[in-house]
Amino acid sequence: MTDHSSIRLVIHGGAGTIERSKLTAEREQAYRQVLAQSLIAGYTVLAAGGSSIDAVIAAIVVMEDSPLFNAGKGSVFSNAGRNELDASIMDGSMRMAGAVAAVTTIRNPIRAAHAVMTKSEHVMLMGQGAETFAAEQGLEIVDPSYFYTQYRWDQLQKAIANERVLRDHDADSDIPLPSNDEKRGTVGAVALDHYGNLAAGTSTGGLTNKRFGRVGDSPIIGAGTYADNRSVAVSATGTGEIFIRAAAAFNTAAQVRLQRISIAEAADNTLAEIAAIGGDGGLIVLDATGNFAMRFSTKGMFRGTIGDDGIAWTSVFSEAETPVKHFAVSFP
Ligand code: ASP
């Protein structure tokens, strides 16, 4: 493999009905800060000649460790009052993939998904089997209480009271959610390394008040995550059941590979198919020449990108918004 490509990382922190009027300047700044830190973490890997897979992990771990996003530390609660986390990762060169579903004690599910990909014969492990495997691989295991946040607990009580299953970013619905309720979603990353290899990863706590045992699109290869050097790397966020039914990530990659259409068009086609069967959300898409798209059918999507120049750009609201520039020097 030759060292020919530009590097690129694109991330999302969930799509939803994000409204400027409901997001205070401080909260917005806090989200953007974590997005920028995530971008810088992935960029640091890529700029040093690291792989796209390692960049995806580095970027996602930052968001998993933040209480702001619905993944890792900030995960929402199931109807059993537990945090049940899902994650997946895929390498575009050999289309290797790994995933974990419904795990309750793995601090960084994206690392566990990677271990499944690289250290097991399998693609997906779930529940206790995944947790035992992660422990055997030396990954950090935490008490389930690590994932407890008051804010998420309050969200669950509201959802139970209203007999609703809530997508994190559906907080603008008519349901009286806790005040200060901004949309915080699933997280994902797609990366292109110096060697022209693509990778994608996605991590989530799923839906507030989901049935325990429910698995969404995020850990399903082809639905929430897909990467193929012949086309694109994709990570999705949105109404998981519908994204599964639309095979959202694979669908997007297949259009690019077989129909030779632009990545933005492919993403929009997928989102239109999803809308037609009752869903919405967003997709980040990156090809092996560094072209990327961040498309969504919701009011907003936390997102950002960074390339060769090391300048992190973040956006939250509509496509028309001018992204905010963050310089790497502002991060220790
Ligand atoms: N797709 C995720 C799920 O259904 C939720 C999200 O993206 O916010 O689990």
mmCIF file of N, CA and C and ligand atoms in Angstrom, residues 167 169 185-186 204 206-207 214 216-218 237-240, ligand 1:
data_model
loop_
_atom_site.group_PDB
_atom_site.id
_atom_site.type_symbol
_atom_site.label_atom_id
_atom_site.label_comp_id
_atom_site.label_asym_id
_atom_site.label_seq_id
_atom_site.Cartn_x
_atom_site.Cartn_y
_atom_site.Cartn_z
ATOM 1 N N ARG A 167 -36.461 8.528 21.481
ATOM 2 C CA ARG A 167 -35.171 8.753 20.900
ATOM 3 C C ARG A 167 -34.606 9.955 21.637
ATOM 4 N N HIS A 169 -32.939 12.473 20.897
ATOM 5 C CA HIS A 169 -33.094 13.793 20.302
ATOM 6 C C HIS A 169 -34.534 14.093 19.916
ATOM 7 N N GLY A 185 -27.181 12.566 21.125
ATOM 8 C CA GLY A 185 -27.445 11.275 20.488
ATOM 9 C C GLY A 185 -26.273 10.349 20.454
ATOM 10 N N THR A 186 -26.557 9.284 19.812
ATOM 11 C CA THR A 186 -25.579 8.315 19.361
ATOM 12 C C THR A 186 -24.361 9.033 18.798
ATOM 13 N N THR A 204 -23.678 3.738 20.993
ATOM 14 C CA THR A 204 -24.906 4.358 21.514
ATOM 15 C C THR A 204 -25.413 3.699 22.791
ATOM 16 N N GLY A 206 -28.718 3.813 22.876
ATOM 17 C CA GLY A 206 -30.020 3.431 22.309
ATOM 18 C C GLY A 206 -31.110 4.437 22.621
ATOM 19 N N LEU A 207 -32.263 3.950 23.051
ATOM 20 C CA LEU A 207 -33.437 4.796 23.275
ATOM 21 C C LEU A 207 -33.823 4.795 24.749
ATOM 22 N N ARG A 214 -33.599 -4.749 23.853
ATOM 23 C CA ARG A 214 -33.764 -4.176 22.510
ATOM 24 C C ARG A 214 -32.386 -3.819 21.925
ATOM 25 N N GLY A 216 -30.673 -1.780 18.635
ATOM 26 C CA GLY A 216 -30.974 -0.867 17.533
ATOM 27 C C GLY A 216 -30.068 -1.108 16.336
ATOM 28 N N ASP A 217 -29.972 -0.098 15.496
ATOM 29 C CA ASP A 217 -29.170 -0.213 14.269
ATOM 30 C C ASP A 217 -27.674 -0.050 14.506
ATOM 31 N N SER A 218 -27.315 0.662 15.583
ATOM 32 C CA SER A 218 -25.914 1.073 15.744
ATOM 33 C C SER A 218 -24.922 -0.093 15.736
ATOM 34 N N THR A 237 -27.188 7.724 12.493
ATOM 35 C CA THR A 237 -27.911 8.020 13.734
ATOM 36 C C THR A 237 -29.365 8.301 13.383
ATOM 37 N N GLY A 238 -30.285 7.804 14.194
ATOM 38 C CA GLY A 238 -31.691 8.067 13.884
ATOM 39 C C GLY A 238 -32.590 7.000 14.472
ATOM 40 N N THR A 239 -33.761 6.875 13.908
ATOM 41 C CA THR A 239 -34.748 5.908 14.384
ATOM 42 C C THR A 239 -34.272 4.497 14.025
ATOM 43 N N GLY A 240 -33.656 3.840 15.020
ATOM 44 C CA GLY A 240 -32.906 2.619 14.753
ATOM 45 C C GLY A 240 -33.667 1.529 14.032
HETATM 46 N N1 ASP B 1 -29.964 4.859 16.173
HETATM 47 C C1 ASP B 1 -29.941 4.798 17.602
HETATM 48 C C2 ASP B 1 -30.756 3.628 18.083
HETATM 49 O O1 ASP B 1 -31.824 3.408 17.554
HETATM 50 C C3 ASP B 1 -30.486 6.019 18.261
HETATM 51 C C4 ASP B 1 -29.879 7.327 17.812
HETATM 52 O O2 ASP B 1 -29.204 7.401 16.781
HETATM 53 O O3 ASP B 1 -30.077 8.321 18.514
HETATM 54 O O4 ASP B 1 -30.359 2.949 18.996
#
